[in-house]
Amino acid sequence: MSEGLTHDKLDWNELKEERAQVLASWPTGREVDLDEALEFHRKLPAELNFAKRLLQAKAEGKTLAQPRAGVADLNSHLQLLLYLQDEGETDLLPTTIDSYTRQNRYEEAEKALLESVREGRSLLNGFPAVNHGVAGCRRIVEGVSRPVQVRHGTPDARLLAEITLAAGFTAFEGGGISYNIPYAKRVPLGDSLRYWQYVDRLVGFYEEQGITINREPFGPLTGTLVAPCISHSVAVIEGILAAKQGVKNITLGYGQCGNLVQDVAALQTLTSLAEEYLRAEGIEDVELTTVFHQWMGGFPKDEAKAYAVIALGSTAAALGKATKVIVKTTHEALGIPTKEANAQAIRTTKQVLNMLQDQALPESPALAEEREIILQETRAILNKTLELGEGDWALGAVRAFAAGVIDVPFAPSTFNLGRTMPARDNEGAVRFLQWGNLPFPKDIQNFHRAKLEERGRAERRPPSFQMVVDDIYAVSHGRLVGRPR
Amino acid sequence: MSEGLTHDKLDWNELKEERAQVLASWPTGREVDLDEALEFHRKLPAELNFAKRLLQAKAEGKTLAQPRAGVADLNSHLQLLLYLQDEGETDLLPTTIDSYTRQNRYEEAEKALLESVREGRSLLNGFPAVNHGVAGCRRIVEGVSRPVQVRHGTPDARLLAEITLAAGFTAFEGGGISYNIPYAKRVPLGDSLRYWQYVDRLVGFYEEQGITINREPFGPLTGTLVAPCISHSVAVIEGILAAKQGVKNITLGYGQCGNLVQDVAALQTLTSLAEEYLRAEGIEDVELTTVFHQWMGGFPKDEAKAYAVIALGSTAAALGKATKVIVKTTHEALGIPTKEANAQAIRTTKQVLNMLQDQALPESPALAEEREIILQETRAILNKTLELGEGDWALGAVRAFAAGVIDVPFAPSTFNLGRTMPARDNEGAVRFLQWGNLPFPKDIQNFHRAKLEERGRAERRPPSFQMVVDDIYAVSHGRLVGRPR
Amino acid sequence: MESKTVVLGVIGADVHAVGNKILEIALTEAGFHVVNLGVLVSQKEFVEAALETNADAILVSSLYGHAEIDARGLREALIEAGIGDILMYIGGYLVVGNQEWSEVEAKFKQLGFDRVYPPSTLPEDFIPTLRKDLGL
Amino acid sequence: MESKTVVLGVIGADVHAVGNKILEIALTEAGFHVVNLGVLVSQKEFVEAALETNADAILVSSLYGHAEIDARGLREALIEAGIGDILMYIGGYLVVGNQEWSEVEAKFKQLGFDRVYPPSTLPEDFIPTLRKDLGL
Ligand code: B12
Ligand code: B12
């Protein structure tokens, strides 16, 4: 699949054959009619267009809230979204796709969907949009009064994109790296990059016809001690790759690490880095916004404590002026949330966002230093990646992962080297105990070493893997830094 | 009562007659036996002494959590505290006193207590400690395994102090200003100051016998748009007055205003100001700690939103490194909380405190500026107060209130001038729309004027009383700044 | 339009002053003549003020949870003073804790209040009704 | 002491890798020989690995909610492969949402699991039992 991979724009006409194959891979593919879809999008009121809603928020300096949600059955899913809209007071809506669909296992999804309808409860952890087809999905878009995004974790989302965009969804999460490395084991990175060029090219086609679709690389990756430089590198690369295919409205993501200064510095550097590298590619007409994910690692089981984690994430998002924040729930450590728990978490989040709406983390030397660290680390990774790719970002990404120049901690993919070992420093910022092959200059290496030694001294133990394990459990056990018990 | 009021130390022997009168004012007064009480305190394990627990937390840089709680019946109250200890995971315990006792209406308290026992539900909004007497109160102190504080709102708390301290409580909230101006209408300030000198002298007596009792002026006052300079002035004066009577362990309080920078600046200046003015009085041996009150104004009714307000308060407390934080509950806008709601709020608070334990708001120009404003304003008020008092803080306080040099917004007391009008600026910090007779220098006056004009421009309306009304409702309606609807 | 007189106050040992100030402003803006007794108001003060000012209505606030005890007998005292049929409202946090509203309402209706308002009532929520009840 | 072999893996289309890595470390530290199949493991892979390594136990993880569907028939496949009596545990977030635990446990016992563990089980919560079950 990935033979001859480059970051250049795919030729829409040459894609015809591939599109025919993709649409034939499951019966509902037949329902896709681009002309009819464009017509539908043109009639969609502006406030239901996800891309426009984000730009409005950005202009107003507001942070919007968005939950995750998806169940198997169509009517139940629509009811769920309406509940989150009306009782959750949400700004943006999601449609989270189930895990079989994410692995293109539509038959299994179909079986579980039927069983779900029969048993009257969802046996799927999301909404099987491909199985519901264009007409089914459109009932969602037409049934709600907030913009809706497709959220998933699919290495090959070509059919899912064809169907949901034709149905009228106006935002599509994911990317060739971020929906492969944390979400797959054996899908070659070149393959998923190519699949996602197809998706981006499709979005680019809509854009050429005057319909702006928002695209959002998945920021948090494995959600577990992912330092900003790793997720920023992936976000910038996926942003460039999307822009090359004609995407004009991109939301870059980052998952809360937990140290307020690091989190705000991460948000502040995310778009500036992307702009810097886009400009270097001669791309100046892309609208960038940011998304902050509330804590993506293990949660406390106690709902009262989970509220604290949710509010802290909202605080960082607000003080860092993210364009939107993805909301967790108090059921995070219990299972897929009820609609009530989901709505409550959105309201908690919105109260924090509203109360902090007019405030930002004040500029300070600590914040500036943290930004500088993130900028230097990310540039080191990105520059090396481009060098490996001999000027091509797609090739560069494949080679950078193979070489461990980009290396996502705890990732299941065999195409990720897995040599880095993150751990928190004494103030809870995520640093590297081992940076593997990350191309860090000496002073950055020393910085990480010093930071972990400082923690080691405070804890009277040498920096070691036990710190990592303690850090992984820490938030669910009620703290940020995994101190020795 | 207040004739001949000065800030000098009361002579313990000269107090004998007054003590006899106080103890005779309700039958349980007879139970007070100071020698027996001292014996009990001496045997109390160190970890149950409130003052020591605070010093430990201060040394470790930790912020402790403390709820409010009190019901009429003794057993029910003990059960309530045990629940907050075991299920709430609280660090410190309270015993909140009912409103009849606060007004010395022990007969009414007695009636309501009996009716509460009969009906099996509390008809009182707190624990009538005087009616329960020394023996009753001691069952509380002996029944729990956290230090317990008496929290109330009593202009004349002499008997309450005698009884609860004799029972073994190791911390006593209140002060001659802070438990009068927001809590009474017609009690002359000189009288309440003198009543509280009695209380402080009693605490000083315990101290002379080697028993440290913590004293805490009530920081938030009316809880409604009280700018730091007002509450800091009161805190410093009450701190000095307590220290003059021999109190050695004082916790100074501040109620969350809502702007993070202002709140942290307030916490940072609170002890430094107190030290400065104590030193000027030649007092150097007082241990100072701080208490941060989560949002004291009107709360949102929705529990999910209330969680956000609670978590935001905890965040400011942690980032400002308060020694303890007083916890609100999600039932704040519904009525006195159930024990479950109370415990949940403590756990939410503790999760925030723990996760932010190793972080502080980084030093920044904005923070320094805010501190400078608070320092200048408070010094202006305090210096004028001392001038009015001709070197005496007690006299100065009486005259300062009469002159509006200290002026608490929305206070019910007729001894408060009530000429100031606070309102939020465009970033939510509490400023003055009208500063009445607060002795602000010209540049400070201009600062407030400019801040409110800035907000006015943003809202396209001139600064006016409508802003104040909007600000009062704002948090319960889901935001901090009361923007025009 | 002739303006109606209302007596306003927070009953008992209650010192919650903020809502009281807001109500005074809102009622005055709505055209009422407001006699505001402030906080810590006894039953006697309510009765005397109503008599003295020839008031058309009494608005009792209670925020701190003791209203049940504090308001008992107020209607009887008004009857005794010869103004037993004066319109009387009560509002605030009327009981300790968060109890079933219908029961709270019934309890205070029985104590002689014509209308009973739950926590967080805004001026705009009841002033129209007050005008109607007073024939405005 | 001879060391027992356990096969470890996350079943179905599930990619939650963190707990799996932690379990591998903890079991290895506890003296087991761990054959870790990682995430996205099919029933067939579990059976083959158990056969090939002559394993003493199979530890199945499922975090994403589809265990009910993914684990159906695994015991039967093991029986067919001639190792039907191998000790088998399952743990994680086994169903979609937060369902009554006793029902979840019963459901998976019926599917042929010897022990069923709820969310947030720590290594120290089950390794002692595993040792006992394996006669260590
Ligand atoms: C600020 C505050 C204080 C301040 C008051 C300062 C002052 N002197 O004014 C301080 C800190 C001193 C204080 C003290 C106490 N408080 Co207080 N306080 C509050 C708080 C947070 C806000 C009140 C407020 O100002 N709201 C804003 C104004 C604008 O709204 P409002 O007062 O509700 O009034 C509006 C409506 O109710 C309505 N309304 C009011 N009266 C009437 C009458 C009629 C006829 C109508 C139609 C409408 C109406 O119109 C008003 C304008 O919109 C509330 C909880 C909350 N609401 O979030 C607790 C609360 C009222 N307090 C409470 C308590 C118990 C106390 C204390 C006993 C301390 C304690 N145990 O915690 C003491 C009592 C002191 C005393 N003797 O009265 C409880 C009452 C509980 C209950 N009834 O079950 C509450 C509900 C908090 C709680 N959940 O525990 N408090
Ligand atoms: C991090 C995370 C992710 C990361 C995973 C990255 C990666 N590749 O590893 C990402 C973001 C990619 C992700 C994706 C998804 N996730 Co996820 N994820 C989590 C989260 C937050 C933490 C998991 C974790 O790492 N915990 C830390 C480790 C150490 O703990 P652990 O995994 O629980 O494992 C321990 C124990 O369970 C136990 N254990 C595990 N297995 C076994 C086996 C035996 C025999 C025994 C005895 C014990 C045992 O021991 C382990 C060590 O202590 C949890 C919620 C939570 N716990 O707070 C949700 C959660 C597991 N995810 C969930 C879901 C639904 C998904 C998605 C479908 C997306 C969605 N709809 O939101 C996708 C699924 C992708 C897929 N195909 O699998 C749900 C499952 C819901 C349910 N079952 O009802 C959870 C519970 C969140 C929720 N409440 O909705 N997720």
mmCIF file with all atom_site columns, C-alpha atoms in Angstrom, chain B residues 353-475:
data_model
loop_
_atom_site.group_PDB
_atom_site.id
_atom_site.type_symbol
_atom_site.label_atom_id
_atom_site.label_alt_id
_atom_site.label_comp_id
_atom_site.label_asym_id
_atom_site.label_entity_id
_atom_site.label_seq_id
_atom_site.pdbx_PDB_ins_code
_atom_site.Cartn_x
_atom_site.Cartn_y
_atom_site.Cartn_z
_atom_site.occupancy
_atom_site.B_iso_or_equiv
_atom_site.pdbx_formal_charge
_atom_site.auth_seq_id
_atom_site.auth_comp_id
_atom_site.auth_asym_id
_atom_site.auth_atom_id
_atom_site.pdbx_PDB_model_num
ATOM 1   C CA . LEU B 1 353 ? -4.750  19.375 46.766 1.00 0.00 ? 353 LEU B CA 1
ATOM 2   C CA . ASN B 1 354 ? -2.810  16.151 46.326 1.00 0.00 ? 354 ASN B CA 1
ATOM 3   C CA . MET B 1 355 ? -2.455  16.517 42.582 1.00 0.00 ? 355 MET B CA 1
ATOM 4   C CA . LEU B 1 356 ? -1.202  20.086 42.977 1.00 0.00 ? 356 LEU B CA 1
ATOM 5   C CA . GLN B 1 357 ? 0.804   19.419 46.113 1.00 0.00 ? 357 GLN B CA 1
ATOM 6   C CA . ASP B 1 358 ? 4.135   19.836 44.355 1.00 0.00 ? 358 ASP B CA 1
ATOM 7   C CA . GLN B 1 359 ? 3.129   22.855 42.271 1.00 0.00 ? 359 GLN B CA 1
ATOM 8   C CA . ALA B 1 360 ? 2.767   26.568 42.960 1.00 0.00 ? 360 ALA B CA 1
ATOM 9   C CA . LEU B 1 361 ? 1.623   29.459 40.818 1.00 0.00 ? 361 LEU B CA 1
ATOM 10  C CA . PRO B 1 362 ? 4.892   30.542 39.184 1.00 0.00 ? 362 PRO B CA 1
ATOM 11  C CA . GLU B 1 363 ? 6.237   33.938 40.139 1.00 0.00 ? 363 GLU B CA 1
ATOM 12  C CA . SER B 1 364 ? 5.306   36.517 37.490 1.00 0.00 ? 364 SER B CA 1
ATOM 13  C CA . PRO B 1 365 ? 5.031   40.280 36.990 1.00 0.00 ? 365 PRO B CA 1
ATOM 14  C CA . ALA B 1 366 ? 1.233   40.048 37.178 1.00 0.00 ? 366 ALA B CA 1
ATOM 15  C CA . LEU B 1 367 ? 1.418   38.266 40.514 1.00 0.00 ? 367 LEU B CA 1
ATOM 16  C CA . ALA B 1 368 ? 3.972   40.741 41.853 1.00 0.00 ? 368 ALA B CA 1
ATOM 17  C CA . GLU B 1 369 ? 1.798   43.663 40.781 1.00 0.00 ? 369 GLU B CA 1
ATOM 18  C CA . GLU B 1 370 ? -1.247  42.187 42.452 1.00 0.00 ? 370 GLU B CA 1
ATOM 19  C CA . ARG B 1 371 ? 0.708   41.617 45.655 1.00 0.00 ? 371 ARG B CA 1
ATOM 20  C CA . GLU B 1 372 ? 1.943   45.205 45.533 1.00 0.00 ? 372 GLU B CA 1
ATOM 21  C CA . ILE B 1 373 ? -1.615  46.532 45.195 1.00 0.00 ? 373 ILE B CA 1
ATOM 22  C CA . ILE B 1 374 ? -2.790  44.476 48.154 1.00 0.00 ? 374 ILE B CA 1
ATOM 23  C CA . LEU B 1 375 ? 0.191   45.546 50.248 1.00 0.00 ? 375 LEU B CA 1
ATOM 24  C CA . GLN B 1 376 ? -0.301  49.240 49.496 1.00 0.00 ? 376 GLN B CA 1
ATOM 25  C CA . GLU B 1 377 ? -4.047  49.163 50.081 1.00 0.00 ? 377 GLU B CA 1
ATOM 26  C CA . THR B 1 378 ? -3.806  47.207 53.294 1.00 0.00 ? 378 THR B CA 1
ATOM 27  C CA . ARG B 1 379 ? -0.982  49.328 54.658 1.00 0.00 ? 379 ARG B CA 1
ATOM 28  C CA . ALA B 1 380 ? -2.967  52.467 53.886 1.00 0.00 ? 380 ALA B CA 1
ATOM 29  C CA . ILE B 1 381 ? -5.916  51.115 55.871 1.00 0.00 ? 381 ILE B CA 1
ATOM 30  C CA . LEU B 1 382 ? -3.832  49.772 58.745 1.00 0.00 ? 382 LEU B CA 1
ATOM 31  C CA . ASN B 1 383 ? -1.665  52.852 59.123 1.00 0.00 ? 383 ASN B CA 1
ATOM 32  C CA . LYS B 1 384 ? -4.714  55.097 59.201 1.00 0.00 ? 384 LYS B CA 1
ATOM 33  C CA . THR B 1 385 ? -6.327  52.765 61.738 1.00 0.00 ? 385 THR B CA 1
ATOM 34  C CA . LEU B 1 386 ? -3.335  52.952 64.036 1.00 0.00 ? 386 LEU B CA 1
ATOM 35  C CA . GLU B 1 387 ? -3.263  56.699 63.632 1.00 0.00 ? 387 GLU B CA 1
ATOM 36  C CA . LEU B 1 388 ? -6.940  56.958 64.606 1.00 0.00 ? 388 LEU B CA 1
ATOM 37  C CA . GLY B 1 389 ? -6.246  54.715 67.567 1.00 0.00 ? 389 GLY B CA 1
ATOM 38  C CA . GLU B 1 390 ? -3.354  56.869 68.627 1.00 0.00 ? 390 GLU B CA 1
ATOM 39  C CA . GLY B 1 391 ? -1.155  53.814 68.693 1.00 0.00 ? 391 GLY B CA 1
ATOM 40  C CA . ASP B 1 392 ? -3.821  51.465 70.069 1.00 0.00 ? 392 ASP B CA 1
ATOM 41  C CA . TRP B 1 393 ? -5.181  48.800 67.721 1.00 0.00 ? 393 TRP B CA 1
ATOM 42  C CA . ALA B 1 394 ? -8.398  48.164 69.648 1.00 0.00 ? 394 ALA B CA 1
ATOM 43  C CA . LEU B 1 395 ? -9.341  51.818 69.789 1.00 0.00 ? 395 LEU B CA 1
ATOM 44  C CA . GLY B 1 396 ? -8.124  52.240 66.243 1.00 0.00 ? 396 GLY B CA 1
ATOM 45  C CA . ALA B 1 397 ? -10.421 49.466 65.031 1.00 0.00 ? 397 ALA B CA 1
ATOM 46  C CA . VAL B 1 398 ? -13.479 51.032 66.647 1.00 0.00 ? 398 VAL B CA 1
ATOM 47  C CA . ARG B 1 399 ? -12.679 54.442 65.191 1.00 0.00 ? 399 ARG B CA 1
ATOM 48  C CA . ALA B 1 400 ? -11.695 53.079 61.793 1.00 0.00 ? 400 ALA B CA 1
ATOM 49  C CA . PHE B 1 401 ? -15.045 51.343 61.398 1.00 0.00 ? 401 PHE B CA 1
ATOM 50  C CA . ALA B 1 402 ? -16.890 54.429 62.561 1.00 0.00 ? 402 ALA B CA 1
ATOM 51  C CA . ALA B 1 403 ? -15.004 56.482 59.996 1.00 0.00 ? 403 ALA B CA 1
ATOM 52  C CA . GLY B 1 404 ? -15.351 53.958 57.194 1.00 0.00 ? 404 GLY B CA 1
ATOM 53  C CA . VAL B 1 405 ? -11.583 53.565 57.049 1.00 0.00 ? 405 VAL B CA 1
ATOM 54  C CA . ILE B 1 406 ? -12.374 49.892 57.265 1.00 0.00 ? 406 ILE B CA 1
ATOM 55  C CA . ASP B 1 407 ? -15.676 49.119 55.564 1.00 0.00 ? 407 ASP B CA 1
ATOM 56  C CA . VAL B 1 408 ? -17.031 45.650 54.888 1.00 0.00 ? 408 VAL B CA 1
ATOM 57  C CA . PRO B 1 409 ? -19.389 45.404 51.908 1.00 0.00 ? 409 PRO B CA 1
ATOM 58  C CA . PHE B 1 410 ? -22.909 44.051 52.549 1.00 0.00 ? 410 PHE B CA 1
ATOM 59  C CA . ALA B 1 411 ? -22.371 43.832 56.302 1.00 0.00 ? 411 ALA B CA 1
ATOM 60  C CA . PRO B 1 412 ? -25.505 43.839 58.490 1.00 0.00 ? 412 PRO B CA 1
ATOM 61  C CA . SER B 1 413 ? -23.875 45.705 61.361 1.00 0.00 ? 413 SER B CA 1
ATOM 62  C CA . THR B 1 414 ? -24.915 49.295 61.964 1.00 0.00 ? 414 THR B CA 1
ATOM 63  C CA . PHE B 1 415 ? -21.367 49.879 63.174 1.00 0.00 ? 415 PHE B CA 1
ATOM 64  C CA . ASN B 1 416 ? -20.109 49.395 59.646 1.00 0.00 ? 416 ASN B CA 1
ATOM 65  C CA . LEU B 1 417 ? -20.357 52.494 57.467 1.00 0.00 ? 417 LEU B CA 1
ATOM 66  C CA . GLY B 1 418 ? -21.342 50.641 54.311 1.00 0.00 ? 418 GLY B CA 1
ATOM 67  C CA . ARG B 1 419 ? -20.097 53.182 51.806 1.00 0.00 ? 419 ARG B CA 1
ATOM 68  C CA . THR B 1 420 ? -17.930 50.974 49.621 1.00 0.00 ? 420 THR B CA 1
ATOM 69  C CA . MET B 1 421 ? -19.187 49.218 46.549 1.00 0.00 ? 421 MET B CA 1
ATOM 70  C CA . PRO B 1 422 ? -17.066 46.390 45.192 1.00 0.00 ? 422 PRO B CA 1
ATOM 71  C CA . ALA B 1 423 ? -17.269 45.050 41.654 1.00 0.00 ? 423 ALA B CA 1
ATOM 72  C CA . ARG B 1 424 ? -15.209 42.726 39.512 1.00 0.00 ? 424 ARG B CA 1
ATOM 73  C CA . ASP B 1 425 ? -12.815 44.004 36.901 1.00 0.00 ? 425 ASP B CA 1
ATOM 74  C CA . ASN B 1 426 ? -12.638 42.574 33.407 1.00 0.00 ? 426 ASN B CA 1
ATOM 75  C CA . GLU B 1 427 ? -10.544 39.615 34.579 1.00 0.00 ? 427 GLU B CA 1
ATOM 76  C CA . GLY B 1 428 ? -12.736 38.901 37.566 1.00 0.00 ? 428 GLY B CA 1
ATOM 77  C CA . ALA B 1 429 ? -10.556 40.411 40.293 1.00 0.00 ? 429 ALA B CA 1
ATOM 78  C CA . VAL B 1 430 ? -12.542 42.222 42.983 1.00 0.00 ? 430 VAL B CA 1
ATOM 79  C CA . ARG B 1 431 ? -12.007 45.997 42.799 1.00 0.00 ? 431 ARG B CA 1
ATOM 80  C CA . PHE B 1 432 ? -13.854 49.036 44.081 1.00 0.00 ? 432 PHE B CA 1
ATOM 81  C CA . LEU B 1 433 ? -16.498 50.868 42.138 1.00 0.00 ? 433 LEU B CA 1
ATOM 82  C CA . GLN B 1 434 ? -16.813 53.121 45.187 1.00 0.00 ? 434 GLN B CA 1
ATOM 83  C CA . TRP B 1 435 ? -14.199 53.088 47.898 1.00 0.00 ? 435 TRP B CA 1
ATOM 84  C CA . GLY B 1 436 ? -16.154 55.267 50.315 1.00 0.00 ? 436 GLY B CA 1
ATOM 85  C CA . ASN B 1 437 ? -13.760 56.442 53.000 1.00 0.00 ? 437 ASN B CA 1
ATOM 86  C CA . LEU B 1 438 ? -11.115 53.786 52.477 1.00 0.00 ? 438 LEU B CA 1
ATOM 87  C CA . PRO B 1 439 ? -7.906  55.847 52.782 1.00 0.00 ? 439 PRO B CA 1
ATOM 88  C CA . PHE B 1 440 ? -6.575  54.941 49.360 1.00 0.00 ? 440 PHE B CA 1
ATOM 89  C CA . PRO B 1 441 ? -3.828  57.113 47.868 1.00 0.00 ? 441 PRO B CA 1
ATOM 90  C CA . LYS B 1 442 ? -4.563  58.740 44.504 1.00 0.00 ? 442 LYS B CA 1
ATOM 91  C CA . ASP B 1 443 ? -2.730  56.178 42.383 1.00 0.00 ? 443 ASP B CA 1
ATOM 92  C CA . ILE B 1 444 ? -4.677  53.338 43.976 1.00 0.00 ? 444 ILE B CA 1
ATOM 93  C CA . GLN B 1 445 ? -7.917  55.191 43.362 1.00 0.00 ? 445 GLN B CA 1
ATOM 94  C CA . ASN B 1 446 ? -6.932  55.656 39.737 1.00 0.00 ? 446 ASN B CA 1
ATOM 95  C CA . PHE B 1 447 ? -6.050  51.985 39.500 1.00 0.00 ? 447 PHE B CA 1
ATOM 96  C CA . HIS B 1 448 ? -9.551  50.943 40.579 1.00 0.00 ? 448 HIS B CA 1
ATOM 97  C CA . ARG B 1 449 ? -11.185 53.493 38.328 1.00 0.00 ? 449 ARG B CA 1
ATOM 98  C CA . ALA B 1 450 ? -9.174  52.327 35.333 1.00 0.00 ? 450 ALA B CA 1
ATOM 99  C CA . LYS B 1 451 ? -9.893  48.673 36.027 1.00 0.00 ? 451 LYS B CA 1
ATOM 100 C CA . LEU B 1 452 ? -13.629 49.220 36.121 1.00 0.00 ? 452 LEU B CA 1
ATOM 101 C CA . GLU B 1 453 ? -13.581 51.450 33.079 1.00 0.00 ? 453 GLU B CA 1
ATOM 102 C CA . GLU B 1 454 ? -11.798 48.685 31.240 1.00 0.00 ? 454 GLU B CA 1
ATOM 103 C CA . ARG B 1 455 ? -14.610 46.331 32.145 1.00 0.00 ? 455 ARG B CA 1
ATOM 104 C CA . GLY B 1 456 ? -17.170 48.930 31.214 1.00 0.00 ? 456 GLY B CA 1
ATOM 105 C CA . ARG B 1 457 ? -15.662 49.243 27.754 1.00 0.00 ? 457 ARG B CA 1
ATOM 106 C CA . ALA B 1 458 ? -15.676 45.475 27.275 1.00 0.00 ? 458 ALA B CA 1
ATOM 107 C CA . GLU B 1 459 ? -19.342 45.336 28.291 1.00 0.00 ? 459 GLU B CA 1
ATOM 108 C CA . ARG B 1 460 ? -20.338 48.541 26.541 1.00 0.00 ? 460 ARG B CA 1
ATOM 109 C CA . ARG B 1 461 ? -21.938 49.961 29.657 1.00 0.00 ? 461 ARG B CA 1
ATOM 110 C CA . PRO B 1 462 ? -20.688 52.482 32.179 1.00 0.00 ? 462 PRO B CA 1
ATOM 111 C CA . PRO B 1 463 ? -19.495 51.023 35.504 1.00 0.00 ? 463 PRO B CA 1
ATOM 112 C CA . SER B 1 464 ? -22.561 51.076 37.759 1.00 0.00 ? 464 SER B CA 1
ATOM 113 C CA . PHE B 1 465 ? -24.406 49.382 40.556 1.00 0.00 ? 465 PHE B CA 1
ATOM 114 C CA . GLN B 1 466 ? -25.953 46.977 38.039 1.00 0.00 ? 466 GLN B CA 1
ATOM 115 C CA . MET B 1 467 ? -22.494 45.409 37.672 1.00 0.00 ? 467 MET B CA 1
ATOM 116 C CA . VAL B 1 468 ? -22.459 44.702 41.404 1.00 0.00 ? 468 VAL B CA 1
ATOM 117 C CA . VAL B 1 469 ? -25.851 42.992 41.296 1.00 0.00 ? 469 VAL B CA 1
ATOM 118 C CA . ASP B 1 470 ? -24.782 41.004 38.249 1.00 0.00 ? 470 ASP B CA 1
ATOM 119 C CA . ASP B 1 471 ? -21.549 40.008 40.040 1.00 0.00 ? 471 ASP B CA 1
ATOM 120 C CA . ILE B 1 472 ? -23.451 38.837 43.112 1.00 0.00 ? 472 ILE B CA 1
ATOM 121 C CA . TYR B 1 473 ? -25.525 36.439 41.045 1.00 0.00 ? 473 TYR B CA 1
ATOM 122 C CA . ALA B 1 474 ? -22.746 35.507 38.625 1.00 0.00 ? 474 ALA B CA 1
ATOM 123 C CA . VAL B 1 475 ? -21.214 32.379 40.175 1.00 0.00 ? 475 VAL B CA 1
#
